[in-house]
Amino acid sequence: MKSDNKPDVCVVGLGYIGLPTAAVIARSGCKVLGIDISEAVVETINRGEIHIEEVDLDGLVHAVVSRGLLSASTSVAASDVYVIAVPTPFDKQHQPDISYVLAAARSVAPVLKAGDVVILESTSPVGTTEQIRDLFAELRPDLKLPGLTRETPDVSIAYCPERVLPGRILEELTNNDRSIGGITPRCARKAIAFYKLFVRGQCIATDARSAEMTKLVENAYRDVNIAFANELSIVADRMGLDVWEVIRLANRHPRVNILTPGPGVGGHCIAVDPWFIVAGAPEDTPLIRTARGVNDGKIHHVIARASALVEAHPTARVACLGLAFKANIDDFRESPARLVAATLARRYGSRISVVEPYAAQLPREFEGTGAVQIDLDTALEECDLLIALVDHDQFRQVPLAERAAKVVYDTRGIWPDQPKPDAEAAPGLRLAS
Ligand code: SAJ
């Protein structure tokens, strides 16, 4: 550590979490080296530019790179603190794959020295932080490691999950509370001292396994609750009820807070992390597993209802509104909206148009289907059937007058004033989600 008391930091993995984290740490005055396996990513960041979209991130990265506080490289260099923020995907059997985490730890091992702190931020199955420690023990028998020595360990190792929301990452990185799980209490204290350099939220000490589980639990909690809302929406469809009306009324109860149904759960966190709990205790997780099934099943329910509508209106031009996995972002990975729109495009070809203000062009799977991208105005002028798949503000703001005469399938509940299908005077049709 240098005399100004600010550690040199190495952030391994410069993706959606690693890059903003590296930039925020650099803003606090630490010298940060970001590591990525992609040469292109490294070059982009060293130019002061970014390869992902996130509110205000471009300005911050540009500033810290210009001030010489952040630079990027493909190889790890000796630092005081190492933060690992690499992906942890799952395989076809929903088993977590921690090979990137272990590869990152392997790259750090040769440069570790006494006094260093290693922090894992990647969402990980319970026990992963200890596996990193065990890997260090194997690769660096010269170091005393926490939990494996009675003496003061040379290196501190902790797990500290991120819990930021895409679109609000910079704000939440600074202001959210953090659970910081040390392999030993001393490791937690060392990690907390580091996070206090740039986190304004509370830093709460725990053990590594509890912190790992906490992260998984947060997203599984959300998944289970969204599944409840999605199941209600399917039941409401069958009963001919407006699910939005039912939820609105139920939520007036002081202890009820039902989440919002949609076309399914997208993104790389909520639809993934629950499987890490299931993989750790397959016999004991029927609820979490079922919730995953309900949320995935909702996508197919939406495809079936949308297809029925398209077929019931054989001359209608159809607009699918939105491809992103949630509102007001340009992230299309694991997006239910994208899957629904692409399936309709494959089935109905040029009858389908897609409106996605956050995409410059349609993703590859639309090629050769005949479906085209149009803007919202064209959709409102030329399409008779609107399928609302994403709750972008731009869609939400379409006034009733411009959609009252259309057939509407609103999977997000963005237009509560849309006439109901059975309302005699109403020319349009609105299906519950
Ligand atoms: N969704 C619904 N209904 C709802 C809420 C969400 O259908 O009532 C859908 C969204 O449309 C989207 C998906 O769920 O497809 C997930 O969106 P989200 O905004 O709820 O969450 P993410 O995936 O962007 O970020 C989550 C957050 N976790 C929690 O809120 C518990 C975030 O704080 C985590 O840091 C992030 O996962 C992560 O990295 O794990």
mmCIF file of C-alpha atoms in Angstrom, residues 49-347:
data_model
loop_
_atom_site.group_PDB
_atom_site.id
_atom_site.type_symbol
_atom_site.label_atom_id
_atom_site.label_comp_id
_atom_site.label_asym_id
_atom_site.label_seq_id
_atom_site.Cartn_x
_atom_site.Cartn_y
_atom_site.Cartn_z
ATOM 1 C CA GLU A 49 -14.389 4.799 -23.939
ATOM 2 C CA ILE A 50 -16.806 2.049 -22.902
ATOM 3 C CA HIS A 51 -18.145 -1.128 -24.493
ATOM 4 C CA ILE A 52 -21.403 -1.382 -22.520
ATOM 5 C CA GLU A 53 -24.312 0.988 -22.041
ATOM 6 C CA GLU A 54 -24.977 2.293 -18.560
ATOM 7 C CA VAL A 55 -26.261 5.657 -17.384
ATOM 8 C CA ASP A 56 -23.368 8.156 -16.866
ATOM 9 C CA LEU A 57 -20.687 5.442 -17.155
ATOM 10 C CA ASP A 58 -19.096 6.925 -20.291
ATOM 11 C CA GLY A 59 -18.357 10.261 -18.596
ATOM 12 C CA LEU A 60 -16.976 8.620 -15.470
ATOM 13 C CA VAL A 61 -14.700 6.194 -17.337
ATOM 14 C CA HIS A 62 -13.450 8.990 -19.560
ATOM 15 C CA ALA A 63 -12.659 11.120 -16.492
ATOM 16 C CA VAL A 64 -10.811 8.454 -14.475
ATOM 17 C CA VAL A 65 -8.841 7.212 -17.499
ATOM 18 C CA SER A 66 -7.819 10.813 -18.333
ATOM 19 C CA ARG A 67 -6.688 11.366 -14.747
ATOM 20 C CA GLY A 68 -4.536 8.219 -14.960
ATOM 21 C CA LEU A 69 -6.507 6.468 -12.228
ATOM 22 C CA LEU A 70 -7.971 3.701 -14.398
ATOM 23 C CA SER A 71 -6.193 1.675 -17.048
ATOM 24 C CA ALA A 72 -6.881 -1.741 -18.533
ATOM 25 C CA SER A 73 -4.775 -4.746 -19.459
ATOM 26 C CA THR A 74 -5.154 -8.388 -20.392
ATOM 27 C CA SER A 75 -2.855 -9.498 -17.607
ATOM 28 C CA VAL A 76 -2.946 -9.117 -13.847
ATOM 29 C CA ALA A 77 -0.274 -7.009 -12.135
ATOM 30 C CA ALA A 78 0.717 -6.874 -8.474
ATOM 31 C CA SER A 79 -1.738 -4.753 -6.464
ATOM 32 C CA ASP A 80 -2.969 -4.494 -2.869
ATOM 33 C CA VAL A 81 -6.611 -5.438 -3.446
ATOM 34 C CA TYR A 82 -8.011 -7.806 -6.075
ATOM 35 C CA VAL A 83 -11.702 -7.703 -6.969
ATOM 36 C CA ILE A 84 -13.011 -10.596 -9.066
ATOM 37 C CA ALA A 85 -16.131 -9.757 -11.102
ATOM 38 C CA VAL A 86 -16.361 -12.377 -13.851
ATOM 39 C CA PRO A 87 -19.432 -14.256 -15.111
ATOM 40 C CA THR A 88 -20.775 -17.388 -13.431
ATOM 41 C CA PRO A 89 -23.097 -18.959 -16.002
ATOM 42 C CA PHE A 90 -24.903 -22.263 -15.670
ATOM 43 C CA ASP A 91 -24.789 -25.265 -17.964
ATOM 44 C CA LYS A 92 -27.677 -27.067 -19.683
ATOM 45 C CA GLN A 93 -28.448 -29.010 -16.490
ATOM 46 C CA HIS A 94 -28.625 -25.725 -14.552
ATOM 47 C CA GLN A 95 -25.383 -26.524 -12.737
ATOM 48 C CA PRO A 96 -23.306 -23.424 -11.914
ATOM 49 C CA ASP A 97 -20.069 -23.033 -13.821
ATOM 50 C CA ILE A 98 -17.415 -21.318 -11.678
ATOM 51 C CA SER A 99 -14.564 -21.934 -14.111
ATOM 52 C CA TYR A 100 -14.174 -18.196 -14.879
ATOM 53 C CA VAL A 101 -13.916 -17.421 -11.154
ATOM 54 C CA LEU A 102 -11.272 -20.095 -10.659
ATOM 55 C CA ALA A 103 -9.383 -18.909 -13.760
ATOM 56 C CA ALA A 104 -9.417 -15.359 -12.365
ATOM 57 C CA ALA A 105 -8.118 -16.611 -9.001
ATOM 58 C CA ARG A 106 -5.439 -18.589 -10.818
ATOM 59 C CA SER A 107 -4.311 -15.402 -12.575
ATOM 60 C CA VAL A 108 -4.076 -13.530 -9.259
ATOM 61 C CA ALA A 109 -2.238 -16.280 -7.340
ATOM 62 C CA PRO A 110 1.289 -15.663 -8.714
ATOM 63 C CA VAL A 111 1.344 -11.978 -7.686
ATOM 64 C CA LEU A 112 -0.233 -12.349 -4.226
ATOM 65 C CA LYS A 113 1.837 -11.053 -1.317
ATOM 66 C CA ALA A 114 1.409 -10.672 2.406
ATOM 67 C CA GLY A 115 -1.139 -7.962 3.293
ATOM 68 C CA ASP A 116 -3.241 -8.350 0.138
ATOM 69 C CA VAL A 117 -7.027 -8.550 0.117
ATOM 70 C CA VAL A 118 -8.910 -10.696 -2.416
ATOM 71 C CA ILE A 119 -12.628 -10.110 -2.882
ATOM 72 C CA LEU A 120 -15.052 -12.137 -4.971
ATOM 73 C CA GLU A 121 -18.068 -10.186 -6.266
ATOM 74 C CA SER A 122 -19.409 -12.635 -8.862
ATOM 75 C CA THR A 123 -22.684 -14.324 -7.973
ATOM 76 C CA SER A 124 -21.483 -17.732 -6.849
ATOM 77 C CA PRO A 125 -22.670 -20.990 -5.330
ATOM 78 C CA VAL A 126 -22.142 -21.312 -1.586
ATOM 79 C CA GLY A 127 -18.571 -22.403 -0.853
ATOM 80 C CA THR A 128 -16.909 -20.719 -3.861
ATOM 81 C CA THR A 129 -14.891 -18.221 -1.798
ATOM 82 C CA GLU A 130 -13.438 -21.129 0.175
ATOM 83 C CA GLN A 131 -12.613 -22.840 -3.108
ATOM 84 C CA ILE A 132 -10.608 -19.772 -4.120
ATOM 85 C CA ARG A 133 -8.775 -19.972 -0.797
ATOM 86 C CA ASP A 134 -8.074 -23.683 -1.394
ATOM 87 C CA LEU A 135 -6.781 -22.927 -4.886
ATOM 88 C CA PHE A 136 -4.423 -20.287 -3.460
ATOM 89 C CA ALA A 137 -3.266 -22.844 -0.873
ATOM 90 C CA GLU A 138 -2.411 -25.255 -3.677
ATOM 91 C CA LEU A 139 -0.687 -22.672 -5.900
ATOM 92 C CA ARG A 140 1.020 -20.656 -3.154
ATOM 93 C CA PRO A 141 2.074 -23.009 -0.346
ATOM 94 C CA ASP A 142 4.368 -20.210 0.873
ATOM 95 C CA LEU A 143 1.390 -18.085 2.004
ATOM 96 C CA LYS A 144 -0.558 -18.480 5.268
ATOM 97 C CA LEU A 145 -4.230 -18.469 4.290
ATOM 98 C CA PRO A 146 -7.314 -17.695 6.372
ATOM 99 C CA GLY A 147 -9.023 -20.679 7.968
ATOM 100 C CA LEU A 148 -5.989 -22.861 7.266
ATOM 101 C CA THR A 149 -3.565 -21.376 9.782
ATOM 102 C CA ARG A 150 -3.591 -20.643 13.505
ATOM 103 C CA GLU A 151 -1.332 -17.665 12.902
ATOM 104 C CA THR A 152 -2.337 -14.342 11.371
ATOM 105 C CA PRO A 153 -2.967 -15.115 7.705
ATOM 106 C CA ASP A 154 -0.940 -13.340 5.024
ATOM 107 C CA VAL A 155 -3.922 -12.716 2.782
ATOM 108 C CA SER A 156 -7.538 -11.728 3.504
ATOM 109 C CA ILE A 157 -10.257 -13.302 1.379
ATOM 110 C CA ALA A 158 -13.920 -12.213 1.340
ATOM 111 C CA TYR A 159 -17.123 -12.447 -0.643
ATOM 112 C CA CYS A 160 -19.021 -9.242 -1.337
ATOM 113 C CA PRO A 161 -21.865 -9.507 -3.831
ATOM 114 C CA GLU A 162 -22.971 -6.566 -5.914
ATOM 115 C CA ARG A 163 -26.695 -5.852 -5.830
ATOM 116 C CA VAL A 164 -26.961 -3.020 -8.350
ATOM 117 C CA LEU A 165 -29.824 -2.571 -10.785
ATOM 118 C CA PRO A 166 -28.893 -2.120 -14.456
ATOM 119 C CA GLY A 167 -29.752 1.464 -15.386
ATOM 120 C CA ARG A 168 -28.935 2.679 -11.859
ATOM 121 C CA ILE A 169 -25.582 0.967 -11.408
ATOM 122 C CA LEU A 170 -23.414 3.959 -10.496
ATOM 123 C CA GLU A 171 -25.872 5.286 -7.975
ATOM 124 C CA GLU A 172 -26.560 1.892 -6.399
ATOM 125 C CA LEU A 173 -22.862 0.917 -6.320
ATOM 126 C CA THR A 174 -22.254 3.850 -4.030
ATOM 127 C CA ASN A 175 -25.434 3.984 -1.995
ATOM 128 C CA ASN A 176 -26.608 0.379 -1.489
ATOM 129 C CA ASP A 177 -25.719 -1.452 1.708
ATOM 130 C CA ARG A 178 -23.228 -4.287 1.213
ATOM 131 C CA SER A 179 -23.002 -7.696 2.891
ATOM 132 C CA ILE A 180 -19.316 -8.482 3.303
ATOM 133 C CA GLY A 181 -18.508 -12.071 4.128
ATOM 134 C CA GLY A 182 -14.995 -12.882 5.272
ATOM 135 C CA ILE A 183 -13.521 -16.352 5.428
ATOM 136 C CA THR A 184 -12.668 -15.161 8.949
ATOM 137 C CA PRO A 185 -13.935 -12.068 10.825
ATOM 138 C CA ARG A 186 -10.544 -10.460 10.234
ATOM 139 C CA CYS A 187 -10.941 -10.961 6.468
ATOM 140 C CA ALA A 188 -14.353 -9.240 6.658
ATOM 141 C CA ARG A 189 -12.851 -6.280 8.537
ATOM 142 C CA LYS A 190 -10.093 -5.881 5.920
ATOM 143 C CA ALA A 191 -12.627 -6.007 3.079
ATOM 144 C CA ILE A 192 -14.923 -3.520 4.829
ATOM 145 C CA ALA A 193 -12.051 -1.064 5.243
ATOM 146 C CA PHE A 194 -11.622 -1.235 1.460
ATOM 147 C CA TYR A 195 -15.327 -0.835 0.570
ATOM 148 C CA LYS A 196 -15.620 2.152 2.908
ATOM 149 C CA LEU A 197 -13.318 4.022 0.497
ATOM 150 C CA PHE A 198 -16.139 4.246 -2.059
ATOM 151 C CA VAL A 199 -19.423 2.931 -0.573
ATOM 152 C CA ARG A 200 -21.764 5.271 1.283
ATOM 153 C CA GLY A 201 -24.241 2.527 2.223
ATOM 154 C CA GLN A 202 -23.664 0.402 5.317
ATOM 155 C CA CYS A 203 -21.084 -2.394 5.074
ATOM 156 C CA ILE A 204 -22.269 -5.317 7.156
ATOM 157 C CA ALA A 205 -19.854 -8.040 8.206
ATOM 158 C CA THR A 206 -20.732 -11.705 7.931
ATOM 159 C CA ASP A 207 -19.049 -14.956 6.913
ATOM 160 C CA ALA A 208 -18.335 -15.824 3.280
ATOM 161 C CA ARG A 209 -20.911 -18.629 2.975
ATOM 162 C CA SER A 210 -23.730 -16.492 4.389
ATOM 163 C CA ALA A 211 -22.854 -13.643 2.036
ATOM 164 C CA GLU A 212 -22.836 -16.039 -0.938
ATOM 165 C CA MET A 213 -26.251 -17.378 0.025
ATOM 166 C CA THR A 214 -27.637 -13.894 0.691
ATOM 167 C CA LYS A 215 -26.988 -12.856 -2.898
ATOM 168 C CA LEU A 216 -28.745 -15.940 -4.271
ATOM 169 C CA VAL A 217 -31.636 -15.502 -1.864
ATOM 170 C CA GLU A 218 -32.240 -11.882 -2.897
ATOM 171 C CA ASN A 219 -32.761 -12.808 -6.525
ATOM 172 C CA ALA A 220 -34.659 -16.037 -5.755
ATOM 173 C CA TYR A 221 -37.017 -14.045 -3.498
ATOM 174 C CA ARG A 222 -37.761 -11.756 -6.406
ATOM 175 C CA ASP A 223 -38.187 -14.649 -8.846
ATOM 176 C CA VAL A 224 -40.640 -16.464 -6.586
ATOM 177 C CA ASN A 225 -42.688 -13.312 -6.110
ATOM 178 C CA ILE A 226 -42.751 -12.483 -9.821
ATOM 179 C CA ALA A 227 -43.830 -16.093 -10.444
ATOM 180 C CA PHE A 228 -46.800 -15.531 -8.145
ATOM 181 C CA ALA A 229 -47.798 -12.486 -10.212
ATOM 182 C CA ASN A 230 -47.280 -14.353 -13.485
ATOM 183 C CA GLU A 231 -49.323 -17.331 -12.301
ATOM 184 C CA LEU A 232 -52.132 -14.971 -11.288
ATOM 185 C CA SER A 233 -52.073 -13.427 -14.759
ATOM 186 C CA ILE A 234 -52.536 -16.835 -16.379
ATOM 187 C CA VAL A 235 -55.392 -17.682 -14.012
ATOM 188 C CA ALA A 236 -56.955 -14.274 -14.713
ATOM 189 C CA ASP A 237 -56.757 -14.922 -18.459
ATOM 190 C CA ARG A 238 -58.618 -18.187 -17.999
ATOM 191 C CA MET A 239 -61.267 -16.571 -15.797
ATOM 192 C CA GLY A 240 -61.650 -13.541 -18.047
ATOM 193 C CA LEU A 241 -60.471 -11.196 -15.296
ATOM 194 C CA ASP A 242 -58.236 -8.152 -15.554
ATOM 195 C CA VAL A 243 -55.187 -9.171 -13.522
ATOM 196 C CA TRP A 244 -54.000 -5.574 -13.183
ATOM 197 C CA GLU A 245 -57.252 -4.554 -11.581
ATOM 198 C CA VAL A 246 -57.114 -7.527 -9.186
ATOM 199 C CA ILE A 247 -53.505 -6.780 -8.184
ATOM 200 C CA ARG A 248 -54.196 -3.078 -7.779
ATOM 201 C CA LEU A 249 -57.045 -3.834 -5.408
ATOM 202 C CA ALA A 250 -55.207 -6.575 -3.488
ATOM 203 C CA ASN A 251 -52.203 -4.275 -2.988
ATOM 204 C CA ARG A 252 -54.423 -1.842 -1.085
ATOM 205 C CA HIS A 253 -54.247 -4.377 1.751
ATOM 206 C CA PRO A 254 -51.594 -3.080 4.150
ATOM 207 C CA ARG A 255 -49.603 -6.339 4.132
ATOM 208 C CA VAL A 256 -49.954 -7.360 0.472
ATOM 209 C CA ASN A 257 -47.522 -6.240 -2.224
ATOM 210 C CA ILE A 258 -47.885 -8.338 -5.358
ATOM 211 C CA LEU A 259 -45.281 -7.684 -8.050
ATOM 212 C CA THR A 260 -45.998 -7.034 -11.706
ATOM 213 C CA PRO A 261 -46.763 -9.770 -14.233
ATOM 214 C CA GLY A 262 -44.923 -9.600 -17.540
ATOM 215 C CA PRO A 263 -43.972 -11.802 -20.498
ATOM 216 C CA GLY A 264 -41.519 -13.748 -18.285
ATOM 217 C CA VAL A 265 -38.361 -12.959 -16.350
ATOM 218 C CA GLY A 266 -35.282 -11.869 -18.280
ATOM 219 C CA GLY A 267 -31.759 -10.689 -17.602
ATOM 220 C CA HIS A 268 -28.843 -12.688 -16.314
ATOM 221 C CA CYS A 269 -29.507 -12.586 -12.607
ATOM 222 C CA ILE A 270 -33.039 -13.290 -11.463
ATOM 223 C CA ALA A 271 -33.579 -16.052 -14.029
ATOM 224 C CA VAL A 272 -30.199 -17.635 -13.226
ATOM 225 C CA ASP A 273 -29.356 -17.290 -9.545
ATOM 226 C CA PRO A 274 -32.254 -19.372 -8.167
ATOM 227 C CA TRP A 275 -30.749 -22.383 -9.970
ATOM 228 C CA PHE A 276 -27.606 -21.996 -7.845
ATOM 229 C CA ILE A 277 -29.709 -22.631 -4.743
ATOM 230 C CA VAL A 278 -31.503 -25.550 -6.407
ATOM 231 C CA ALA A 279 -28.157 -27.057 -7.442
ATOM 232 C CA GLY A 280 -26.943 -26.836 -3.839
ATOM 233 C CA ALA A 281 -30.050 -28.500 -2.345
ATOM 234 C CA PRO A 282 -32.054 -30.186 -5.122
ATOM 235 C CA GLU A 283 -34.307 -32.150 -2.771
ATOM 236 C CA ASP A 284 -35.249 -29.156 -0.670
ATOM 237 C CA THR A 285 -36.149 -26.513 -3.231
ATOM 238 C CA PRO A 286 -39.518 -27.396 -4.823
ATOM 239 C CA LEU A 287 -40.824 -23.834 -4.497
ATOM 240 C CA ILE A 288 -37.796 -22.130 -6.050
ATOM 241 C CA ARG A 289 -37.682 -24.669 -8.881
ATOM 242 C CA THR A 290 -41.405 -24.339 -9.559
ATOM 243 C CA ALA A 291 -41.166 -20.538 -9.612
ATOM 244 C CA ARG A 292 -38.500 -20.798 -12.318
ATOM 245 C CA GLY A 293 -40.823 -23.074 -14.288
ATOM 246 C CA VAL A 294 -43.757 -20.678 -13.902
ATOM 247 C CA ASN A 295 -41.719 -17.693 -15.095
ATOM 248 C CA ASP A 296 -40.262 -19.579 -18.058
ATOM 249 C CA GLY A 297 -43.727 -20.989 -18.815
ATOM 250 C CA LYS A 298 -45.163 -17.475 -18.921
ATOM 251 C CA ILE A 299 -43.166 -16.778 -22.077
ATOM 252 C CA HIS A 300 -44.907 -19.666 -23.830
ATOM 253 C CA HIS A 301 -48.290 -18.552 -22.538
ATOM 254 C CA VAL A 302 -47.670 -15.119 -24.083
ATOM 255 C CA ILE A 303 -46.517 -16.670 -27.374
ATOM 256 C CA ALA A 304 -49.695 -18.794 -27.490
ATOM 257 C CA ARG A 305 -52.025 -15.869 -26.730
ATOM 258 C CA ALA A 306 -50.272 -13.552 -29.147
ATOM 259 C CA SER A 307 -50.346 -16.212 -31.884
ATOM 260 C CA ALA A 308 -54.063 -16.777 -31.319
ATOM 261 C CA LEU A 309 -54.642 -13.043 -31.732
ATOM 262 C CA VAL A 310 -52.542 -12.785 -34.885
ATOM 263 C CA GLU A 311 -54.459 -15.706 -36.374
ATOM 264 C CA ALA A 312 -57.819 -14.296 -35.312
ATOM 265 C CA HIS A 313 -57.021 -11.108 -37.259
ATOM 266 C CA PRO A 314 -55.608 -12.460 -40.511
ATOM 267 C CA THR A 315 -55.423 -9.097 -42.275
ATOM 268 C CA ALA A 316 -54.002 -7.140 -39.347
ATOM 269 C CA ARG A 317 -50.466 -5.743 -39.406
ATOM 270 C CA VAL A 318 -48.880 -6.566 -36.092
ATOM 271 C CA ALA A 319 -46.430 -4.466 -34.030
ATOM 272 C CA CYS A 320 -44.426 -6.052 -31.219
ATOM 273 C CA LEU A 321 -43.464 -3.256 -28.853
ATOM 274 C CA GLY A 322 -40.075 -3.861 -27.250
ATOM 275 C CA LEU A 323 -37.235 -6.402 -27.237
ATOM 276 C CA ALA A 324 -35.313 -5.407 -24.094
ATOM 277 C CA PHE A 325 -35.464 -7.561 -20.973
ATOM 278 C CA LYS A 326 -36.951 -4.671 -19.031
ATOM 279 C CA ALA A 327 -37.934 -1.024 -19.357
ATOM 280 C CA ASN A 328 -35.718 1.789 -20.634
ATOM 281 C CA ILE A 329 -32.515 -0.178 -21.209
ATOM 282 C CA ASP A 330 -30.729 -1.476 -24.288
ATOM 283 C CA ASP A 331 -29.996 -4.919 -22.862
ATOM 284 C CA PHE A 332 -31.514 -7.700 -24.958
ATOM 285 C CA ARG A 333 -29.814 -10.697 -23.361
ATOM 286 C CA GLU A 334 -32.128 -13.424 -22.053
ATOM 287 C CA SER A 335 -35.103 -11.254 -22.909
ATOM 288 C CA PRO A 336 -38.587 -12.820 -22.948
ATOM 289 C CA ALA A 337 -39.821 -9.980 -25.199
ATOM 290 C CA ARG A 338 -37.158 -10.826 -27.748
ATOM 291 C CA LEU A 339 -38.086 -14.514 -27.680
ATOM 292 C CA VAL A 340 -41.782 -13.753 -28.105
ATOM 293 C CA ALA A 341 -41.189 -11.315 -30.983
ATOM 294 C CA ALA A 342 -38.726 -13.637 -32.746
ATOM 295 C CA THR A 343 -41.116 -16.590 -32.468
ATOM 296 C CA LEU A 344 -43.950 -14.508 -33.930
ATOM 297 C CA ALA A 345 -41.616 -13.291 -36.697
ATOM 298 C CA ARG A 346 -40.730 -16.885 -37.588
ATOM 299 C CA ARG A 347 -44.398 -17.891 -37.582
#
